[in-house]
PDB file of C-alpha atoms in Angstrom:
ATOM      1  CA  UNK A 895      12.904  16.830  96.825  1.00 93.00           C
ATOM      2  CA  UNK A 896      14.318  16.492  93.330  1.00 94.00           C
ATOM      3  CA  UNK A 897      17.888  15.474  92.570  1.00 92.00           C
ATOM      4  CA  UNK A 898      17.969  17.727  89.500  1.00 93.00           C
ATOM      5  CA  UNK A 899      15.539  20.147  87.895  1.00 95.00           C
ATOM      6  CA  UNK A 900      15.636  22.056  84.654  1.00 95.00           C
ATOM      7  CA  UNK A 901      14.219  25.564  84.803  1.00 95.00           C
ATOM      8  CA  UNK A 902      11.016  24.331  83.169  1.00 96.00           C
ATOM      9  CA  UNK A 903      10.711  21.375  85.566  1.00 97.00           C
ATOM     10  CA  UNK A 904      11.264  23.660  88.551  1.00 97.00           C
ATOM     11  CA  UNK A 905       8.476  25.957  87.384  1.00 97.00           C
ATOM     12  CA  UNK A 906       6.016  23.070  86.985  1.00 97.00           C
ATOM     13  CA  UNK A 907       6.967  21.501  90.314  1.00 97.00           C
ATOM     14  CA  UNK A 908       6.617  24.807  92.158  1.00 96.00           C
ATOM     15  CA  UNK A 909       3.213  25.357  90.559  1.00 96.00           C
ATOM     16  CA  UNK A 910       2.035  21.903  91.596  1.00 97.00           C
ATOM     17  CA  UNK A 911       3.359  21.914  95.164  1.00 96.00           C
ATOM     18  CA  UNK A 912       2.781  25.586  96.086  1.00 97.00           C
ATOM     19  CA  UNK A 913       5.432  25.478  98.846  1.00 97.00           C
ATOM     20  CA  UNK A 914       5.994  27.969 101.648  1.00 98.00           C
ATOM     21  CA  UNK A 915       9.762  27.424 101.481  1.00 98.00           C
ATOM     22  CA  UNK A 916      11.930  26.689  98.455  1.00 98.00           C
ATOM     23  CA  UNK A 917      15.411  25.268  98.965  1.00 98.00           C
ATOM     24  CA  UNK A 918      17.628  25.834  95.935  1.00 97.00           C
ATOM     25  CA  UNK A 919      21.181  25.916  94.655  1.00 94.00           C
ATOM     26  CA  UNK A 920      21.665  26.197  90.898  1.00 90.00           C
ATOM     27  CA  UNK A 921      18.000  26.503  89.914  1.00 95.00           C
ATOM     28  CA  UNK A 922      17.241  30.160  89.220  1.00 97.00           C
ATOM     29  CA  UNK A 923      14.332  31.510  91.241  1.00 98.00           C
ATOM     30  CA  UNK A 924      12.924  33.987  88.747  1.00 97.00           C
ATOM     31  CA  UNK A 925      10.037  36.424  88.880  1.00 97.00           C
ATOM     32  CA  UNK A 926       8.063  33.928  86.777  1.00 97.00           C
ATOM     33  CA  UNK A 927       8.703  31.178  89.294  1.00 97.00           C
ATOM     34  CA  UNK A 928       7.762  33.423  92.213  1.00 98.00           C
ATOM     35  CA  UNK A 929       4.537  34.419  90.468  1.00 97.00           C
ATOM     36  CA  UNK A 930       3.682  30.773  89.783  1.00 96.00           C
ATOM     37  CA  UNK A 931       3.703  30.104  93.514  1.00 96.00           C
ATOM     38  CA  UNK A 932       2.370  33.067  95.533  1.00 96.00           C
ATOM     39  CA  UNK A 933       2.609  30.977  98.728  1.00 97.00           C
ATOM     40  CA  UNK A 934       6.408  31.241  98.783  1.00 98.00           C
ATOM     41  CA  UNK A 935       7.495  32.971 101.974  1.00 98.00           C
ATOM     42  CA  UNK A 936      11.156  31.997 101.996  1.00 98.00           C
ATOM     43  CA  UNK A 937      13.944  30.902  99.654  1.00 98.00           C
ATOM     44  CA  UNK A 938      16.717  29.000 101.433  1.00 98.00           C
ATOM     45  CA  UNK A 939      19.896  29.196  99.370  1.00 98.00           C
ATOM     46  CA  UNK A 940      22.231  26.223  99.823  1.00 97.00           C
ATOM     47  CA  UNK A 941      25.275  28.327  98.951  1.00 95.00           C
ATOM     48  CA  UNK A 942      26.982  31.606  99.736  1.00 92.00           C
ATOM     49  CA  UNK A 943      26.132  33.293  96.446  1.00 89.00           C
ATOM     50  CA  UNK A 944      22.501  34.166  95.741  1.00 94.00           C
ATOM     51  CA  UNK A 945      22.697  35.674  92.262  1.00 91.00           C
ATOM     52  CA  UNK A 946      20.343  32.871  91.140  1.00 95.00           C
ATOM     53  CA  UNK A 947      17.458  34.547  92.976  1.00 98.00           C
ATOM     54  CA  UNK A 948      15.453  37.586  91.841  1.00 98.00           C
ATOM     55  CA  UNK A 949      16.305  39.622  94.932  1.00 97.00           C
ATOM     56  CA  UNK A 950      14.364  42.687  93.852  1.00 97.00           C
ATOM     57  CA  UNK A 951      11.155  40.672  93.528  1.00 98.00           C
ATOM     58  CA  UNK A 952      11.776  39.048  96.904  1.00 98.00           C
ATOM     59  CA  UNK A 953      12.278  42.463  98.520  1.00 98.00           C
ATOM     60  CA  UNK A 954       9.150  43.900  96.947  1.00 98.00           C
ATOM     61  CA  UNK A 955       7.032  40.983  98.178  1.00 98.00           C
ATOM     62  CA  UNK A 956       8.591  40.553 101.649  1.00 97.00           C
ATOM     63  CA  UNK A 957       9.962  37.099 100.808  1.00 98.00           C
ATOM     64  CA  UNK A 958      12.837  36.028 103.041  1.00 98.00           C
ATOM     65  CA  UNK A 959      16.055  34.960 101.302  1.00 98.00           C
ATOM     66  CA  UNK A 960      18.748  33.386 103.464  1.00 98.00           C
ATOM     67  CA  UNK A 961      22.137  32.070 102.376  1.00 98.00           C
ATOM     68  CA  UNK A 962      24.957  30.162 104.063  1.00 97.00           C
ATOM     69  CA  UNK A 963      28.430  31.686 104.290  1.00 95.00           C
ATOM     70  CA  UNK A 964      31.702  30.237 105.515  1.00 94.00           C
ATOM     71  CA  UNK A 965      30.664  26.586 105.572  1.00 97.00           C
ATOM     72  CA  UNK A 966      33.327  25.475 103.068  1.00 96.00           C
ATOM     73  CA  UNK A 967      36.342  27.602 104.020  1.00 96.00           C
ATOM     74  CA  UNK A 968      38.437  24.806 105.513  1.00 97.00           C
ATOM     75  CA  UNK A 969      37.415  22.442 102.737  1.00 97.00           C
ATOM     76  CA  UNK A 970      38.496  24.862  99.999  1.00 96.00           C
ATOM     77  CA  UNK A 971      41.761  25.670 101.754  1.00 97.00           C
ATOM     78  CA  UNK A 972      42.585  21.967 102.045  1.00 97.00           C
ATOM     79  CA  UNK A 973      41.796  21.370  98.354  1.00 97.00           C
ATOM     80  CA  UNK A 974      43.896  24.355  97.351  1.00 97.00           C
ATOM     81  CA  UNK A 975      46.965  22.663  98.784  1.00 97.00           C
ATOM     82  CA  UNK A 976      45.953  19.212  97.509  1.00 97.00           C
ATOM     83  CA  UNK A 977      45.924  20.537  93.940  1.00 97.00           C
ATOM     84  CA  UNK A 978      49.135  22.467  94.469  1.00 97.00           C
ATOM     85  CA  UNK A 979      51.127  19.527  95.804  1.00 97.00           C
ATOM     86  CA  UNK A 980      49.876  17.146  93.112  1.00 97.00           C
ATOM     87  CA  UNK A 981      51.367  19.405  90.447  1.00 96.00           C
ATOM     88  CA  UNK A 982      54.231  20.943  92.423  1.00 96.00           C
ATOM     89  CA  UNK A 983      55.759  17.639  93.554  1.00 96.00           C
ATOM     90  CA  UNK A 984      55.019  15.771  90.286  1.00 95.00           C
ATOM     91  CA  UNK A 985      53.108  13.181  92.296  1.00 97.00           C
ATOM     92  CA  UNK A 986      51.464  11.449  89.340  1.00 96.00           C
ATOM     93  CA  UNK A 987      54.850  10.798  87.741  1.00 96.00           C
ATOM     94  CA  UNK A 988      56.362   9.337  90.906  1.00 97.00           C
ATOM     95  CA  UNK A 989      53.306   7.246  91.724  1.00 97.00           C
ATOM     96  CA  UNK A 990      53.295   5.797  88.209  1.00 96.00           C
ATOM     97  CA  UNK A 991      57.064   5.176  88.394  1.00 97.00           C
ATOM     98  CA  UNK A 992      56.534   2.891  91.387  1.00 98.00           C
ATOM     99  CA  UNK A 993      53.358   1.177  90.163  1.00 98.00           C
ATOM    100  CA  UNK A 994      54.730   0.568  86.672  1.00 98.00           C
ATOM    101  CA  UNK A 995      57.387  -1.717  88.120  1.00 98.00           C
ATOM    102  CA  UNK A 996      60.287   0.570  87.263  1.00 98.00           C
ATOM    103  CA  UNK A 997      61.152   1.072  90.934  1.00 98.00           C
ATOM    104  CA  UNK A 998      61.324  -2.709  91.387  1.00 98.00           C
ATOM    105  CA  UNK A 999      64.071  -2.826  88.746  1.00 97.00           C
ATOM    106  CA  UNK A1000      65.947   0.197  90.076  1.00 98.00           C
ATOM    107  CA  UNK A1001      69.537  -0.292  91.278  1.00 97.00           C
ATOM    108  CA  UNK A1002      69.116   2.753  93.517  1.00 98.00           C
ATOM    109  CA  UNK A1003      66.982   3.418  96.593  1.00 98.00           C
ATOM    110  CA  UNK A1004      65.662   6.686  95.154  1.00 98.00           C
ATOM    111  CA  UNK A1005      64.599   8.261  91.877  1.00 98.00           C
ATOM    112  CA  UNK A1006      64.101  11.977  91.282  1.00 97.00           C
ATOM    113  CA  UNK A1007      64.259  12.536  87.541  1.00 96.00           C
ATOM    114  CA  UNK A1008      61.420  15.079  87.686  1.00 95.00           C
ATOM    115  CA  UNK A1009      62.626  18.171  89.520  1.00 95.00           C
ATOM    116  CA  UNK A1010      60.410  19.427  92.342  1.00 95.00           C
ATOM    117  CA  UNK A1011      60.865  22.224  94.850  1.00 96.00           C
ATOM    118  CA  UNK A1012      60.261  23.243  98.434  1.00 97.00           C
ATOM    119  CA  UNK A1013      57.557  25.748  99.268  1.00 97.00           C
ATOM    120  CA  UNK A1014      59.725  27.287 101.951  1.00 98.00           C
ATOM    121  CA  UNK A1015      61.207  30.535 100.716  1.00 98.00           C
ATOM    122  CA  UNK A1016      58.842  30.841  97.750  1.00 98.00           C
ATOM    123  CA  UNK A1017      56.470  33.727  97.143  1.00 98.00           C
ATOM    124  CA  UNK A1018      52.798  32.759  97.306  1.00 98.00           C
ATOM    125  CA  UNK A1019      50.550  35.322  95.653  1.00 98.00           C
ATOM    126  CA  UNK A1020      46.853  35.433  96.467  1.00 98.00           C
ATOM    127  CA  UNK A1021      44.214  37.093  94.322  1.00 97.00           C
ATOM    128  CA  UNK A1022      41.417  37.861  96.748  1.00 95.00           C
ATOM    129  CA  UNK A1023      42.086  38.024 100.485  1.00 96.00           C
ATOM    130  CA  UNK A1024      38.642  37.168 101.815  1.00 93.00           C
ATOM    131  CA  UNK A1025      38.047  34.488 104.445  1.00 94.00           C
ATOM    132  CA  UNK A1026      39.361  31.696 102.220  1.00 95.00           C
ATOM    133  CA  UNK A1027      42.297  33.740 100.936  1.00 96.00           C
ATOM    134  CA  UNK A1028      43.346  34.587 104.491  1.00 97.00           C
ATOM    135  CA  UNK A1029      43.298  30.952 105.585  1.00 97.00           C
ATOM    136  CA  UNK A1030      45.351  29.989 102.536  1.00 97.00           C
ATOM    137  CA  UNK A1031      47.776  32.780 103.450  1.00 98.00           C
ATOM    138  CA  UNK A1032      48.110  31.418 106.985  1.00 98.00           C
ATOM    139  CA  UNK A1033      48.832  27.890 105.760  1.00 98.00           C
ATOM    140  CA  UNK A1034      51.260  29.102 103.090  1.00 98.00           C
ATOM    141  CA  UNK A1035      53.070  31.096 105.761  1.00 98.00           C
ATOM    142  CA  UNK A1036      53.296  27.950 107.910  1.00 98.00           C
ATOM    143  CA  UNK A1037      55.079  26.273 104.998  1.00 98.00           C
ATOM    144  CA  UNK A1038      57.598  29.105 104.986  1.00 98.00           C
ATOM    145  CA  UNK A1039      56.229  31.103 102.075  1.00 98.00           C
ATOM    146  CA  UNK A1040      56.367  34.850 101.684  1.00 98.00           C
ATOM    147  CA  UNK A1041      52.732  35.788 101.111  1.00 98.00           C
ATOM    148  CA  UNK A1042      51.526  38.780  99.090  1.00 98.00           C
ATOM    149  CA  UNK A1043      48.047  39.582  97.852  1.00 98.00           C
ATOM    150  CA  UNK A1044      46.258  41.523  95.140  1.00 98.00           C
ATOM    151  CA  UNK A1045      42.851  43.095  95.700  1.00 97.00           C
ATOM    152  CA  UNK A1046      40.864  43.753  92.529  1.00 93.00           C
ATOM    153  CA  UNK A1047      38.551  46.038  94.513  1.00 92.00           C
ATOM    154  CA  UNK A1048      41.499  48.082  95.761  1.00 93.00           C
ATOM    155  CA  UNK A1049      40.738  47.241  99.382  1.00 89.00           C
ATOM    156  CA  UNK A1050      43.654  47.065 101.820  1.00 91.00           C
ATOM    157  CA  UNK A1051      43.099  44.502 104.554  1.00 92.00           C
ATOM    158  CA  UNK A1052      44.271  44.762 108.136  1.00 94.00           C
ATOM    159  CA  UNK A1053      46.803  41.964 107.811  1.00 95.00           C
ATOM    160  CA  UNK A1054      50.499  41.245 108.051  1.00 97.00           C
ATOM    161  CA  UNK A1055      50.560  40.306 104.371  1.00 98.00           C
ATOM    162  CA  UNK A1056      51.667  42.856 101.795  1.00 97.00           C
ATOM    163  CA  UNK A1057      49.251  44.177  99.203  1.00 98.00           C
ATOM    164  CA  UNK A1058      50.786  44.416  95.718  1.00 98.00           C
ATOM    165  CA  UNK A1059      49.668  45.475  92.263  1.00 98.00           C
ATOM    166  CA  UNK A1060      48.459  42.850  89.814  1.00 98.00           C
ATOM    167  CA  UNK A1061      51.666  43.128  87.792  1.00 98.00           C
ATOM    168  CA  UNK A1062      53.769  42.641  90.930  1.00 98.00           C
ATOM    169  CA  UNK A1063      51.705  39.590  91.846  1.00 98.00           C
ATOM    170  CA  UNK A1064      52.279  38.081  88.411  1.00 98.00           C
ATOM    171  CA  UNK A1065      55.967  38.906  88.135  1.00 98.00           C
ATOM    172  CA  UNK A1066      57.081  37.892  91.627  1.00 98.00           C
ATOM    173  CA  UNK A1067      54.918  34.926  92.649  1.00 98.00           C
ATOM    174  CA  UNK A1068      56.053  31.322  92.433  1.00 98.00           C
ATOM    175  CA  UNK A1069      52.511  30.159  93.199  1.00 98.00           C
ATOM    176  CA  UNK A1070      49.333  32.127  92.583  1.00 97.00           C
ATOM    177  CA  UNK A1071      46.023  31.017  94.059  1.00 97.00           C
ATOM    178  CA  UNK A1072      42.765  32.688  93.130  1.00 96.00           C
ATOM    179  CA  UNK A1073      40.114  33.235  95.781  1.00 95.00           C
ATOM    180  CA  UNK A1074      38.458  36.385  94.437  1.00 93.00           C
ATOM    181  CA  UNK A1075      34.770  36.731  93.548  1.00 89.00           C
ATOM    182  CA  UNK A1076      33.797  36.840  89.898  1.00 88.00           C
ATOM    183  CA  UNK A1077      32.762  40.347  88.896  1.00 91.00           C
ATOM    184  CA  UNK A1078      33.461  42.971  86.242  1.00 93.00           C
ATOM    185  CA  UNK A1079      36.912  43.650  87.694  1.00 95.00           C
ATOM    186  CA  UNK A1080      38.027  40.011  87.802  1.00 95.00           C
ATOM    187  CA  UNK A1081      36.350  38.559  84.712  1.00 95.00           C
ATOM    188  CA  UNK A1082      39.072  37.319  82.306  1.00 95.00           C
ATOM    189  CA  UNK A1083      41.714  38.673  84.685  1.00 96.00           C
ATOM    190  CA  UNK A1084      44.168  35.895  83.877  1.00 97.00           C
ATOM    191  CA  UNK A1085      44.519  36.227  80.107  1.00 97.00           C
ATOM    192  CA  UNK A1086      47.393  35.912  77.636  1.00 98.00           C
ATOM    193  CA  UNK A1087      48.969  39.152  78.839  1.00 98.00           C
ATOM    194  CA  UNK A1088      48.811  38.044  82.464  1.00 98.00           C
ATOM    195  CA  UNK A1089      50.384  34.641  81.835  1.00 98.00           C
ATOM    196  CA  UNK A1090      53.180  36.271  79.828  1.00 98.00           C
ATOM    197  CA  UNK A1091      54.197  38.219  82.937  1.00 98.00           C
ATOM    198  CA  UNK A1092      54.369  35.179  85.217  1.00 98.00           C
ATOM    199  CA  UNK A1093      57.499  33.218  86.052  1.00 98.00           C
ATOM    200  CA  UNK A1094      58.171  30.215  83.838  1.00 96.00           C
ATOM    201  CA  UNK A1095      58.267  27.971  86.901  1.00 95.00           C
ATOM    202  CA  UNK A1096      55.073  29.434  88.376  1.00 96.00           C
ATOM    203  CA  UNK A1097      51.997  27.387  89.231  1.00 94.00           C
ATOM    204  CA  UNK A1098      48.448  28.731  89.051  1.00 92.00           C
ATOM    205  CA  UNK A1099      46.094  27.267  91.596  1.00 88.00           C
ATOM    206  CA  UNK A1100      42.325  26.905  91.931  1.00 76.00           C
ATOM    207  CA  UNK A1101      40.344  29.618  90.165  1.00 68.00           C
ATOM    208  CA  UNK A1102      36.871  31.037  89.888  1.00 73.00           C
ATOM    209  CA  UNK A1103      35.311  30.261  86.535  1.00 82.00           C
ATOM    210  CA  UNK A1104      35.839  32.996  83.952  1.00 92.00           C
ATOM    211  CA  UNK A1105      38.492  34.758  86.065  1.00 95.00           C
ATOM    212  CA  UNK A1106      40.887  32.429  84.234  1.00 96.00           C
ATOM    213  CA  UNK A1107      40.704  32.515  80.439  1.00 96.00           C
ATOM    214  CA  UNK A1108      40.735  28.803  79.620  1.00 96.00           C
ATOM    215  CA  UNK A1109      42.165  29.249  76.115  1.00 96.00           C
ATOM    216  CA  UNK A1110      44.940  31.498  77.426  1.00 97.00           C
ATOM    217  CA  UNK A1111      45.802  29.017  80.182  1.00 96.00           C
ATOM    218  CA  UNK A1112      45.910  26.159  77.663  1.00 97.00           C
ATOM    219  CA  UNK A1113      48.350  28.119  75.539  1.00 98.00           C
ATOM    220  CA  UNK A1114      50.471  29.068  78.565  1.00 98.00           C
ATOM    221  CA  UNK A1115      50.786  25.413  79.600  1.00 97.00           C
ATOM    222  CA  UNK A1116      51.395  24.045  76.109  1.00 97.00           C
ATOM    223  CA  UNK A1117      54.083  26.625  75.364  1.00 98.00           C
ATOM    224  CA  UNK A1118      55.693  26.320  78.831  1.00 97.00           C
ATOM    225  CA  UNK A1119      54.969  29.948  79.615  1.00 98.00           C
ATOM    226  CA  UNK A1120      54.093  28.741  83.116  1.00 97.00           C
ATOM    227  CA  UNK A1121      54.902  25.400  84.744  1.00 97.00           C
ATOM    228  CA  UNK A1122      51.518  24.095  85.819  1.00 97.00           C
ATOM    229  CA  UNK A1123      48.001  24.648  87.071  1.00 97.00           C
ATOM    230  CA  UNK A1124      45.488  23.058  89.411  1.00 96.00           C
ATOM    231  CA  UNK A1125      41.863  23.987  88.788  1.00 96.00           C
ATOM    232  CA  UNK A1126      38.598  23.166  90.488  1.00 96.00           C
ATOM    233  CA  UNK A1127      36.315  25.765  88.894  1.00 94.00           C
ATOM    234  CA  UNK A1128      36.209  26.449  85.172  1.00 93.00           C
ATOM    235  CA  UNK A1129      34.338  28.826  82.886  1.00 90.00           C
ATOM    236  CA  UNK A1130      31.459  26.452  82.095  1.00 92.00           C
ATOM    237  CA  UNK A1131      30.298  23.570  84.271  1.00 92.00           C
ATOM    238  CA  UNK A1132      30.087  20.711  83.561  1.00 94.00           C
ATOM    239  CA  UNK A1133      33.130  21.218  81.351  1.00 96.00           C
ATOM    240  CA  UNK A1134      32.307  21.703  77.665  1.00 96.00           C
ATOM    241  CA  UNK A1135      33.516  19.033  75.260  1.00 97.00           C
ATOM    242  CA  UNK A1136      35.381  21.694  73.277  1.00 97.00           C
ATOM    243  CA  UNK A1137      37.139  23.278  76.267  1.00 97.00           C
ATOM    244  CA  UNK A1138      40.785  23.555  75.160  1.00 97.00           C
ATOM    245  CA  UNK A1139      42.019  22.515  78.611  1.00 97.00           C
ATOM    246  CA  UNK A1140      40.923  18.952  77.779  1.00 98.00           C
ATOM    247  CA  UNK A1141      43.723  18.877  75.207  1.00 97.00           C
ATOM    248  CA  UNK A1142      46.250  18.749  78.054  1.00 97.00           C
ATOM    249  CA  UNK A1143      46.390  15.155  79.262  1.00 95.00           C
ATOM    250  CA  UNK A1144      49.674  15.553  81.137  1.00 94.00           C
ATOM    251  CA  UNK A1145      48.659  15.672  84.797  1.00 93.00           C
ATOM    252  CA  UNK A1146      52.120  16.814  85.825  1.00 91.00           C
ATOM    253  CA  UNK A1147      51.156  20.116  84.141  1.00 95.00           C
ATOM    254  CA  UNK A1148      47.444  20.311  84.814  1.00 96.00           C
ATOM    255  CA  UNK A1149      44.961  18.749  87.212  1.00 96.00           C
ATOM    256  CA  UNK A1150      41.260  19.604  87.040  1.00 96.00           C
ATOM    257  CA  UNK A1151      38.740  18.472  89.613  1.00 96.00           C
ATOM    258  CA  UNK A1152      34.959  18.793  89.010  1.00 96.00           C
ATOM    259  CA  UNK A1153      34.099  21.664  91.386  1.00 95.00           C
ATOM    260  CA  UNK A1154      34.644  19.635  94.570  1.00 96.00           C
ATOM    261  CA  UNK A1155      36.780  21.976  96.688  1.00 96.00           C
ATOM    262  CA  UNK A1156      33.713  22.937  98.731  1.00 95.00           C
ATOM    263  CA  UNK A1157      32.400  19.394  99.057  1.00 96.00           C
ATOM    264  CA  UNK A1158      34.140  17.538 101.865  1.00 98.00           C
ATOM    265  CA  UNK A1159      31.675  15.487 103.888  1.00 98.00           C
ATOM    266  CA  UNK A1160      32.035  17.844 106.850  1.00 98.00           C
ATOM    267  CA  UNK A1161      31.390  20.933 104.731  1.00 98.00           C
ATOM    268  CA  UNK A1162      28.227  19.428 103.252  1.00 98.00           C
ATOM    269  CA  UNK A1163      26.934  18.514 106.694  1.00 98.00           C
ATOM    270  CA  UNK A1164      27.624  22.072 107.917  1.00 98.00           C
ATOM    271  CA  UNK A1165      25.850  23.473 104.876  1.00 98.00           C
ATOM    272  CA  UNK A1166      22.661  21.489 105.378  1.00 98.00           C
ATOM    273  CA  UNK A1167      22.681  22.099 109.121  1.00 98.00           C
ATOM    274  CA  UNK A1168      22.873  25.825 108.423  1.00 98.00           C
ATOM    275  CA  UNK A1169      20.059  25.692 105.870  1.00 98.00           C
ATOM    276  CA  UNK A1170      17.907  23.881 108.447  1.00 98.00           C
ATOM    277  CA  UNK A1171      18.707  26.497 111.098  1.00 98.00           C
ATOM    278  CA  UNK A1172      17.890  29.303 108.641  1.00 98.00           C
ATOM    279  CA  UNK A1173      14.451  27.840 107.982  1.00 98.00           C
ATOM    280  CA  UNK A1174      13.857  27.153 111.668  1.00 98.00           C
ATOM    281  CA  UNK A1175      14.806  30.748 112.548  1.00 98.00           C
ATOM    282  CA  UNK A1176      12.497  32.150 109.888  1.00 98.00           C
ATOM    283  CA  UNK A1177       9.572  30.123 111.238  1.00 97.00           C
ATOM    284  CA  UNK A1178      10.371  31.501 114.691  1.00 98.00           C
ATOM    285  CA  UNK A1179      10.283  35.063 113.392  1.00 97.00           C
ATOM    286  CA  UNK A1180      14.048  35.526 113.651  1.00 96.00           C
ATOM    287  CA  UNK A1181      16.400  37.058 111.101  1.00 94.00           C
ATOM    288  CA  UNK A1182      19.241  34.586 110.546  1.00 97.00           C
ATOM    289  CA  UNK A1183      21.618  34.855 107.564  1.00 97.00           C
ATOM    290  CA  UNK A1184      18.947  36.959 105.879  1.00 97.00           C
ATOM    291  CA  UNK A1185      19.896  38.510 102.562  1.00 96.00           C
ATOM    292  CA  UNK A1186      16.361  39.882 102.280  1.00 95.00           C
TER     293      UNK A1186
END
């Protein structure tokens, strides 16, 4: 096992070890890497996405590829609301008000200089109503929200929630959370034009890398085009030193976490358990979570 590997290191390590099974996440399993280790019989992906694996080569050479889906749904849903409430209820401001000593000096039992709102009665818009989007919809509904969704693929789901156009999602939502896959239809979906159509008091939540144009979001927050944002996934990870979002130090407007929504302890245990079961099934001649 190696904590990290560059592409070059991975190639050399594969050559040296000549494994039957490769377990990977971000390291790209290329044709070159496959050819360097003809013993490879299986690639166990420790994620849902498997675009880091040369699937065509694996198919042509009868190499099993198995992924893990659904392990982080509850974790991501929980983090979605954690980010939302941090921004929506101005929690940093109120925490700092108490810890700074200002509350000690207050003549009043309460302090609510920063306006915050109830979720109940608000419209929660969801971009992408897959398994995570549906769970977010259920929780938002429990808080009393009216939930609508936009499907970039044009798919209408069998659900109680109303499908709307992208413009309707932008114009009517008080909160928008993004749970769509990154593809040609969603890349740069939230750009300057999109933010201009949103409510001034709207909050954008979560995200999926380049679905949100980071420069456009920075501008929207700086110019108060929208009220706030909570992000866990950005366009380049780790975040680039010149990412304009780093210019916004006001956490009442923007909170960014380093791609941890998936990573609760329980989700990581489920993930590794599933990877183990995938390998075990393959050795037993069974097809479990097989992509190829």
